[in-house]
Amino acid sequence: DIKDRQCGFQIMTSAGLDVMYVGWELRCLMKLRSLQRNIVTRMFFVVFLKQSLQMNLQITLHNVSRAARRGQWTNQDLVEILSILGLLVTTLSEVLDALILGMSFLRLREAVITKVRDIGDDEIYALSAHVDDNITSPNTQFVEVLRETYKGSDLKEWYRATRR
């Protein structure tokens, strides 16, 4: 959505905070980096811990039950194999999420790489203003607006972090 509409950072205008075109590349990289962290963390816990342990347990239990039946195939074997296949489908859906994230980065890379290459490190890239939500003031009529300046080096650093 940010890339398609090219919504940059908010800036302070006479009418208040307004979204500008400038800085949409950095906002996209920031959001994608956040999404990357969430998916990698989820994959670690779901796939590498939960799924692998559960699959090992399922296979071990299947082997123990087959040994108890002296290797004879029964309907219970089919149920156990379907259970293992269900775990594989869940694992593949997590891998599919990772592939979709990788393709999203490639599409974003095409959109921002020119700006990343062309901008100088010390060149001011974007100005951002946002309301500080952490301020608890008794007077809610006034809010504090925080301003940040992003340089070309910030854009390049976020690009490198997202590319990893």
XYZ file of N, CA, C and O in Angstrom:
656
model
N 0.821 -1.189 0.000
C 0.000 0.000 0.000
C 0.871 1.261 0.000
O 0.585 2.197 -0.716
N 1.923 1.265 0.806
C 2.821 2.420 0.856
C 3.511 2.591 -0.487
O 3.615 3.698 -1.010
N 3.970 1.475 -1.061
C 4.677 1.536 -2.345
C 3.734 1.914 -3.475
O 4.070 2.747 -4.317
N 2.554 1.305 -3.509
C 1.618 1.563 -4.596
C 1.149 3.015 -4.621
O 1.054 3.629 -5.678
N 0.851 3.546 -3.450
C 0.385 4.941 -3.374
C 1.524 5.924 -3.145
O 1.319 7.122 -3.155
N 2.729 5.393 -2.895
C 3.928 6.185 -2.623
C 3.670 7.213 -1.522
O 3.871 8.407 -1.692
N 3.239 6.699 -0.372
C 2.969 7.532 0.803
C 4.243 7.646 1.622
O 4.707 6.674 2.201
N 4.794 8.832 1.669
C 6.013 9.067 2.421
C 5.727 9.387 3.870
O 4.689 9.019 4.426
N 6.644 10.125 4.473
C 6.504 10.495 5.874
C 5.548 11.669 6.022
O 5.279 12.398 5.075
N 5.070 11.841 7.237
C 4.232 12.996 7.539
C 5.134 14.195 7.791
O 6.211 14.062 8.352
N 4.669 15.354 7.364
C 5.381 16.589 7.688
C 4.376 17.560 8.289
O 3.166 17.436 8.107
N 4.885 18.516 9.026
C 4.038 19.509 9.665
C 3.749 20.627 8.676
O 4.653 21.224 8.114
N 2.477 20.862 8.417
C 2.047 21.959 7.551
C 1.162 22.884 8.376
O 0.874 22.614 9.543
N 0.723 23.957 7.768
C -0.151 24.893 8.491
C -1.485 24.231 8.852
O -2.143 24.623 9.809
N -1.870 23.202 8.096
C -3.127 22.501 8.374
C -2.927 21.345 9.354
O -3.881 20.665 9.708
N -1.707 21.080 9.773
C -1.415 19.961 10.672
C -0.472 18.980 10.012
O 0.302 19.343 9.129
N -0.535 17.737 10.426
C 0.324 16.715 9.840
C -0.255 16.255 8.509
O -1.444 15.987 8.389
N 0.600 16.187 7.503
C 0.162 15.796 6.166
C 1.159 14.788 5.596
O 2.364 14.927 5.766
N 0.660 13.767 4.919
C 1.515 12.744 4.321
C 2.043 13.258 2.988
O 1.292 13.744 2.155
N 3.355 13.135 2.811
C 3.993 13.608 1.591
C 4.539 12.431 0.780
O 4.633 11.321 1.259
N 4.916 12.717 -0.442
C 5.470 11.721 -1.351
C 6.886 11.336 -0.929
O 7.294 10.190 -1.063
N 7.636 12.262 -0.397
C 9.051 12.048 -0.073
C 9.191 11.043 1.070
O 8.502 11.139 2.079
N 10.053 10.057 0.875
C 10.378 9.106 1.924
C 9.629 7.790 1.858
O 9.772 6.952 2.745
N 8.865 7.574 0.801
C 8.097 6.335 0.729
C 9.002 5.115 0.642
O 8.670 4.044 1.145
N 10.171 5.270 0.029
C 11.091 4.144 -0.093
C 11.558 3.667 1.291
O 11.546 2.470 1.594
N 11.930 4.625 2.146
C 12.393 4.287 3.487
C 11.263 3.703 4.326
O 11.460 2.741 5.064
N 10.063 4.254 4.210
C 8.922 3.701 4.942
C 8.653 2.260 4.525
O 8.373 1.407 5.364
N 8.737 1.975 3.223
C 8.549 0.595 2.746
C 9.604 -0.330 3.331
O 9.294 -1.442 3.780
N 10.857 0.117 3.317
C 11.933 -0.707 3.860
C 11.751 -0.951 5.353
O 11.990 -2.063 5.844
N 11.306 0.073 6.086
C 11.075 -0.079 7.525
C 9.964 -1.098 7.796
O 10.094 -1.958 8.666
N 8.879 -0.999 7.056
C 7.752 -1.920 7.257
C 8.129 -3.342 6.856
O 7.775 -4.301 7.547
N 8.863 -3.492 5.744
C 9.273 -4.831 5.305
C 10.243 -5.444 6.307
O 10.170 -6.640 6.598
N 11.130 -4.644 6.857
C 12.084 -5.143 7.859
C 11.337 -5.631 9.098
O 11.663 -6.668 9.672
N 10.332 -4.899 9.509
C 9.518 -5.313 10.654
C 8.807 -6.635 10.353
O 8.761 -7.542 11.198
N 8.270 -6.751 9.152
C 7.606 -7.988 8.743
C 8.599 -9.148 8.691
O 8.288 -10.270 9.102
N 9.811 -8.876 8.213
C 10.840 -9.915 8.172
C 11.130 -10.451 9.564
O 11.222 -11.657 9.767
N 11.286 -9.549 10.515
C 11.571 -9.982 11.885
C 10.452 -10.856 12.428
O 10.703 -11.869 13.074
N 9.213 -10.452 12.184
C 8.078 -11.236 12.680
C 8.045 -12.625 12.054
O 7.830 -13.617 12.750
N 8.243 -12.709 10.747
C 8.170 -14.002 10.069
C 9.335 -14.900 10.467
O 9.154 -16.097 10.702
N 10.526 -14.339 10.570
C 11.682 -15.153 10.960
C 11.509 -15.673 12.382
O 11.781 -16.849 12.664
N 11.028 -14.835 13.283
C 10.789 -15.275 14.659
C 9.721 -16.365 14.698
O 9.883 -17.383 15.365
N 8.632 -16.140 13.961
C 7.560 -17.132 13.917
C 8.066 -18.445 13.318
O 7.757 -19.521 13.827
N 8.842 -18.356 12.249
C 9.366 -19.579 11.628
C 10.281 -20.326 12.582
O 10.260 -21.552 12.638
N 11.078 -19.588 13.334
C 11.974 -20.253 14.279
C 11.173 -21.050 15.302
O 11.446 -22.224 15.534
N 10.179 -20.405 15.895
C 9.414 -21.092 16.927
C 8.498 -22.162 16.365
O 8.414 -23.260 16.898
N 7.813 -21.855 15.277
C 6.838 -22.809 14.740
C 7.521 -23.958 14.015
O 7.270 -25.126 14.306
N 8.397 -23.637 13.074
C 8.980 -24.689 12.243
C 10.102 -25.415 12.957
O 10.107 -26.645 13.040
N 11.048 -24.684 13.471
C 12.239 -25.335 13.992
C 12.064 -25.899 15.393
O 12.737 -26.840 15.763
N 11.183 -25.336 16.178
C 10.981 -25.888 17.507
C 9.738 -26.777 17.554
O 9.819 -27.982 17.751
N 8.576 -26.157 17.349
C 7.324 -26.898 17.504
C 7.186 -28.018 16.473
O 6.970 -29.176 16.825
N 7.295 -27.690 15.195
C 7.058 -28.692 14.142
C 8.096 -29.808 14.174
O 7.752 -30.977 14.034
N 9.362 -29.446 14.324
C 10.386 -30.495 14.292
C 10.255 -31.427 15.492
O 10.371 -32.646 15.343
N 9.989 -30.873 16.663
C 9.820 -31.728 17.829
C 8.563 -32.589 17.705
O 8.575 -33.781 18.015
N 7.484 -31.979 17.228
C 6.239 -32.727 17.080
C 6.368 -33.816 16.013
O 5.876 -34.927 16.193
N 7.051 -33.500 14.914
C 7.227 -34.500 13.860
C 8.107 -35.650 14.357
O 7.808 -36.815 14.082
N 9.179 -35.327 15.072
C 10.033 -36.390 15.625
C 9.231 -37.277 16.575
O 9.374 -38.507 16.546
N 8.393 -36.676 17.395
C 7.573 -37.438 18.316
C 6.575 -38.321 17.570
O 6.410 -39.503 17.896
N 5.930 -37.762 16.539
C 4.963 -38.536 15.751
C 5.633 -39.730 15.073
O 5.102 -40.841 15.081
N 6.787 -39.523 14.481
C 7.489 -40.609 13.789
C 7.956 -41.659 14.784
O 7.849 -42.868 14.538
N 8.452 -41.221 15.933
C 8.882 -42.168 16.959
C 7.708 -43.013 17.447
O 7.823 -44.242 17.576
N 6.571 -42.352 17.711
C 5.392 -43.098 18.156
C 4.904 -44.063 17.077
O 4.466 -45.181 17.388
N 4.982 -43.650 15.832
C 4.594 -44.538 14.727
C 5.500 -45.767 14.693
O 5.026 -46.901 14.547
N 6.794 -45.536 14.825
C 7.740 -46.663 14.815
C 7.518 -47.596 16.001
O 7.591 -48.821 15.859
N 7.245 -47.038 17.174
C 7.015 -47.867 18.360
C 5.745 -48.696 18.187
O 5.720 -49.891 18.493
N 4.672 -48.077 17.666
C 3.421 -48.826 17.495
C 3.572 -49.909 16.427
O 3.021 -50.997 16.559
N 4.353 -49.627 15.369
C 4.594 -50.663 14.338
C 5.412 -51.809 14.911
O 5.167 -52.982 14.608
N 6.377 -51.480 15.753
C 7.204 -52.536 16.367
C 6.355 -53.385 17.303
O 6.538 -54.605 17.380
N 5.401 -52.761 17.999
C 4.531 -53.508 18.907
C 3.623 -54.453 18.127
O 3.253 -55.523 18.628
N 3.254 -54.074 16.913
C 2.411 -54.934 16.069
C 3.251 -55.871 15.199
O 2.719 -56.511 14.295
N 4.553 -55.835 15.422
C 5.501 -56.678 14.688
C 5.477 -56.383 13.187
O 5.507 -57.271 12.352
N 5.384 -55.105 12.855
C 5.496 -54.671 11.469
C 4.279 -54.854 10.607
O 4.339 -54.624 9.400
N 3.161 -55.267 11.158
C 1.958 -55.459 10.351
C 1.270 -54.110 10.120
O 1.169 -53.279 11.017
N 0.791 -53.917 8.887
C 0.082 -52.688 8.535
C -1.386 -52.799 8.951
O -2.038 -53.812 8.698
N -1.871 -51.712 9.569
C -3.279 -51.660 9.971
C -3.831 -50.282 9.607
O -3.119 -49.427 9.085
N -5.114 -50.085 9.895
C -5.726 -48.764 9.664
C -5.091 -47.687 10.535
O -5.088 -46.514 10.186
N -4.568 -48.070 11.673
C -3.904 -47.109 12.558
C -2.677 -46.505 11.877
O -2.363 -45.342 12.072
N -1.988 -47.287 11.051
C -0.830 -46.768 10.321
C -1.240 -45.634 9.390
O -0.535 -44.628 9.277
N -2.368 -45.793 8.730
C -2.855 -44.754 7.828
C -3.150 -43.467 8.588
O -2.786 -42.380 8.141
N -3.755 -43.574 9.735
C -4.061 -42.399 10.566
C -2.770 -41.715 11.004
O -2.649 -40.488 10.967
N -1.782 -42.500 11.414
C -0.512 -41.929 11.859
C 0.221 -41.246 10.704
O 0.804 -40.172 10.874
N 0.193 -41.836 9.533
C 0.851 -41.236 8.371
C 0.133 -39.950 7.964
O 0.775 -38.950 7.623
N -1.194 -39.948 8.021
C -1.941 -38.713 7.722
C -1.614 -37.610 8.724
O -1.551 -36.434 8.368
N -1.406 -37.986 9.972
C -1.015 -37.003 10.988
C 0.340 -36.381 10.657
O 0.534 -35.168 10.766
N 1.263 -37.210 10.226
C 2.597 -36.714 9.847
C 2.495 -35.837 8.602
O 3.134 -34.781 8.513
N 1.677 -36.230 7.635
C 1.488 -35.416 6.428
C 0.844 -34.067 6.764
O 1.167 -33.049 6.147
N -0.048 -34.042 7.747
C -0.637 -32.780 8.193
C 0.419 -31.828 8.738
O 0.379 -30.625 8.491
N 1.372 -32.365 9.473
C 2.477 -31.541 9.972
C 3.334 -31.014 8.822
O 3.805 -29.872 8.855
N 3.534 -31.839 7.802
C 4.307 -31.388 6.639
C 3.603 -30.249 5.908
O 4.250 -29.300 5.458
N 2.279 -30.328 5.794
C 1.523 -29.259 5.133
C 1.661 -27.962 5.914
O 1.854 -26.885 5.333
N 1.588 -28.036 7.235
C 1.756 -26.844 8.067
C 3.154 -26.252 7.890
O 3.318 -25.039 7.778
N 4.146 -27.112 7.837
C 5.522 -26.649 7.630
C 5.663 -25.989 6.261
O 6.306 -24.940 6.134
N 5.063 -26.579 5.247
C 5.151 -25.999 3.906
C 4.456 -24.639 3.830
O 4.903 -23.759 3.085
N 3.400 -24.439 4.598
C 2.746 -23.124 4.584
C 3.661 -22.059 5.178
O 3.670 -20.913 4.718
N 4.455 -22.423 6.186
C 5.423 -21.476 6.750
C 6.523 -21.153 5.734
O 6.939 -20.011 5.592
N 6.976 -22.164 5.022
C 7.996 -21.962 3.984
C 7.431 -21.092 2.867
O 8.116 -20.208 2.336
N 6.170 -21.286 2.529
C 5.512 -20.465 1.516
C 5.453 -19.003 1.951
O 5.689 -18.100 1.143
N 5.179 -18.752 3.222
C 5.203 -17.379 3.737
C 6.577 -16.745 3.546
O 6.690 -15.575 3.181
N 7.618 -17.519 3.805
C 8.979 -17.003 3.632
C 9.267 -16.697 2.162
O 9.905 -15.685 1.835
N 8.795 -17.539 1.260
C 8.992 -17.287 -0.174
C 8.236 -16.041 -0.626
O 8.752 -15.236 -1.414
N 7.028 -15.854 -0.127
C 6.255 -14.656 -0.465
C 6.971 -13.411 0.041
O 7.034 -12.394 -0.652
N 7.561 -13.492 1.240
C 8.327 -12.371 1.773
C 9.536 -12.071 0.897
O 9.841 -10.909 0.608
N 10.213 -13.117 0.427
C 11.360 -12.923 -0.464
C 10.966 -12.278 -1.776
O 11.649 -11.377 -2.271
N 9.843 -12.696 -2.340
C 9.370 -12.079 -3.586
C 8.949 -10.636 -3.357
O 9.159 -9.772 -4.218
N 8.390 -10.346 -2.184
C 8.016 -8.968 -1.858
C 9.251 -8.080 -1.800
O 9.239 -6.945 -2.271
N 10.340 -8.622 -1.228
C 11.574 -7.841 -1.196
C 12.092 -7.578 -2.603
O 12.537 -6.472 -2.907
N 12.042 -8.581 -3.464
C 12.539 -8.382 -4.829
C 11.737 -7.303 -5.563
O 12.309 -6.482 -6.286
N 10.418 -7.290 -5.375
C 9.596 -6.246 -5.998
C 9.911 -4.874 -5.408
O 9.993 -3.879 -6.122
N 10.113 -4.823 -4.091
C 10.458 -3.562 -3.446
C 11.839 -3.105 -3.889
O 12.068 -1.911 -4.110
N 12.749 -4.041 -4.054
C 14.104 -3.702 -4.501
C 14.068 -2.997 -5.852
O 14.753 -2.003 -6.060
N 13.246 -3.525 -6.773
C 13.122 -2.886 -8.087
C 12.637 -1.450 -7.969
O 13.052 -0.586 -8.738
N 11.775 -1.189 -7.003
C 11.197 0.143 -6.866
C 12.149 1.137 -6.195
O 12.102 2.325 -6.495
N 13.027 0.659 -5.300
C 13.836 1.605 -4.515
C 15.311 1.623 -4.871
O 16.024 2.524 -4.431
N 15.798 0.670 -5.649
C 17.241 0.555 -5.856
C 17.833 1.788 -6.537
O 18.952 2.200 -6.210
N 17.111 2.407 -7.430
C 17.629 3.600 -8.107
C 17.872 4.715 -7.104
O 18.929 5.360 -7.121
N 16.921 4.940 -6.214
C 17.065 5.990 -5.201
C 18.199 5.653 -4.242
O 18.976 6.535 -3.860
N 18.323 4.384 -3.867
C 19.382 3.968 -2.940
C 20.754 4.205 -3.555
O 21.672 4.668 -2.891
N 20.904 3.908 -4.838
C 22.199 4.088 -5.512
C 22.525 5.554 -5.760
O 23.680 5.957 -5.676
N 21.514 6.354 -6.098
C 21.761 7.733 -6.524
C 21.957 8.728 -5.383
O 22.638 9.729 -5.559
N 21.372 8.468 -4.227
C 21.420 9.458 -3.151
C 22.772 9.428 -2.446
O 23.364 8.369 -2.253
N 23.269 10.601 -2.100
C 24.522 10.707 -1.357
C 24.302 10.410 0.114
O 23.204 10.594 0.638
N 25.371 9.981 0.788
C 25.246 9.629 2.200
C 24.818 10.798 3.075
O 24.044 10.624 4.012
N 25.346 11.993 2.804
C 25.040 13.155 3.636
C 23.858 13.971 3.123
O 23.459 14.942 3.751
N 23.316 13.584 1.995
C 22.184 14.303 1.426
C 20.932 14.042 2.261
O 20.645 12.911 2.647
N 20.185 15.109 2.546
C 18.951 14.948 3.308
C 17.933 14.267 2.414
O 17.638 14.713 1.312
N 17.405 13.161 2.911
C 16.491 12.339 2.130
C 15.034 12.670 2.445
O 14.221 12.837 1.547
N 14.696 12.726 3.713
C 13.301 12.971 4.088
C 13.237 13.600 5.468
O 14.109 13.395 6.310
N 12.190 14.359 5.675
C 11.878 14.931 6.981
C 10.590 14.283 7.452
O 9.644 14.132 6.690
N 10.570 13.910 8.702
C 9.403 13.232 9.240
C 8.925 13.961 10.484
O 9.727 14.471 11.264
N 7.621 14.003 10.651
C 7.027 14.552 11.868
C 5.942 13.596 12.315
O 5.169 13.089 11.507
N 5.919 13.318 13.606
C 4.847 12.483 14.147
C 4.558 12.896 15.577
O 5.385 13.485 16.251
N 3.362 12.576 16.014
C 2.927 12.938 17.357
C 3.500 11.921 18.331
O 3.452 10.715 18.099
N 4.061 12.434 19.429
C 4.619 11.567 20.464
C 3.478 11.005 21.305
O 2.803 11.731 22.024
N 3.254 9.706 21.197
C 2.157 9.056 21.931
C 2.507 8.797 23.391
O 1.633 8.474 24.185
N 3.775 8.920 23.756
C 4.206 8.590 25.114
C 4.013 9.737 26.099
O 4.183 9.548 27.291
N 3.709 10.908 25.609
C 3.526 12.062 26.477
C 2.146 11.971 27.133
O 1.139 11.859 26.461
N 2.140 12.012 28.438
C 0.860 12.044 29.155
C 0.729 13.420 29.789
O 1.222 13.663 30.879
N 0.084 14.288 29.072
C -0.074 15.661 29.522
C -1.496 15.856 30.033
O -2.443 15.333 29.450
N -1.642 16.619 31.112
C -2.996 16.881 31.593
C -3.799 17.722 30.599
O -5.011 17.649 30.545
N -3.099 18.468 29.762
C -3.762 19.309 28.771
C -3.697 18.591 27.422
O -2.682 18.626 26.750
N -4.769 17.928 27.028
C -4.762 17.156 25.785
C -4.957 18.023 24.557
O -4.941 17.535 23.449
N -5.127 19.316 24.768
C -5.307 20.210 23.631
C -3.994 20.393 22.873
O -3.985 20.605 21.674
N -2.889 20.280 23.576
C -1.579 20.455 22.958
C -0.864 19.107 22.903
O -0.834 18.377 23.876
N -0.307 18.784 21.758
C 0.474 17.563 21.601
C 1.864 17.941 21.131
O 2.060 18.978 20.496
N 2.812 17.104 21.472
C 4.185 17.364 21.052
C 4.449 16.633 19.745
O 4.200 15.439 19.630
N 4.934 17.371 18.763
C 5.256 16.801 17.464
C 6.759 16.585 17.406
O 7.539 17.517 17.602
N 7.152 15.347 17.177
C 8.568 15.015 17.057
C 8.981 15.085 15.597
O 8.262 14.606 14.724
N 10.139 15.670 15.350
C 10.629 15.781 13.984
C 11.928 14.993 13.855
O 12.783 15.053 14.712
N 12.048 14.275 12.754
C 13.259 13.511 12.472
C 13.732 13.836 11.065
O 12.915 14.081 10.181
N 15.040 13.812 10.894
C 15.633 14.025 9.579
C 16.349 12.743 9.179
O 17.164 12.213 9.938
N 16.029 12.246 8.002
C 16.682 11.051 7.481
C 17.596 11.458 6.335
O 17.208 12.220 5.461
N 18.797 10.902 6.354
C 19.772 11.186 5.302
C 19.868 9.985 4.368
O 19.313 8.918 4.627
N 20.616 10.164 3.301
C 20.832 9.089 2.349
C 21.474 7.870 2.998
O 21.179 6.735 2.636
N 22.346 8.114 3.975
C 22.991 6.993 4.673
C 21.961 6.153 5.436
O 22.106 4.933 5.546
N 20.909 6.796 5.954
C 19.844 6.047 6.643
C 19.105 5.139 5.668
O 18.810 3.985 5.978
N 18.795 5.667 4.489
C 18.113 4.865 3.475
C 18.971 3.666 3.076
O 18.483 2.539 2.988
N 20.265 3.900 2.866
C 21.160 2.813 2.476
C 21.314 1.786 3.591
O 21.366 0.583 3.337
N 21.351 2.236 4.834
C 21.471 1.318 5.969
C 20.222 0.443 6.106
O 20.328 -0.760 6.334
N 19.045 1.045 5.944
C 17.804 0.253 6.013
C 17.720 -0.728 4.843
O 17.225 -1.836 4.999
N 18.202 -0.323 3.690
C 18.196 -1.228 2.537
C 19.097 -2.436 2.803
O 18.715 -3.573 2.550
N 20.300 -2.176 3.327
C 21.225 -3.275 3.625
C 20.647 -4.198 4.702
O 20.757 -5.418 4.620
N 20.011 -3.615 5.715
C 19.422 -4.438 6.784
C 18.277 -5.290 6.254
O 18.117 -6.450 6.642
N 17.486 -4.750 5.353
C 16.351 -5.490 4.796
C 16.838 -6.557 3.829
O 16.245 -7.627 3.729
N 17.928 -6.298 3.141
C 18.464 -7.241 2.159
C 19.025 -8.492 2.818
O 19.015 -9.567 2.234
N 19.496 -8.393 4.050
C 20.099 -9.546 4.732
C 19.158 -10.658 4.943
O 18.105 -10.803 5.083
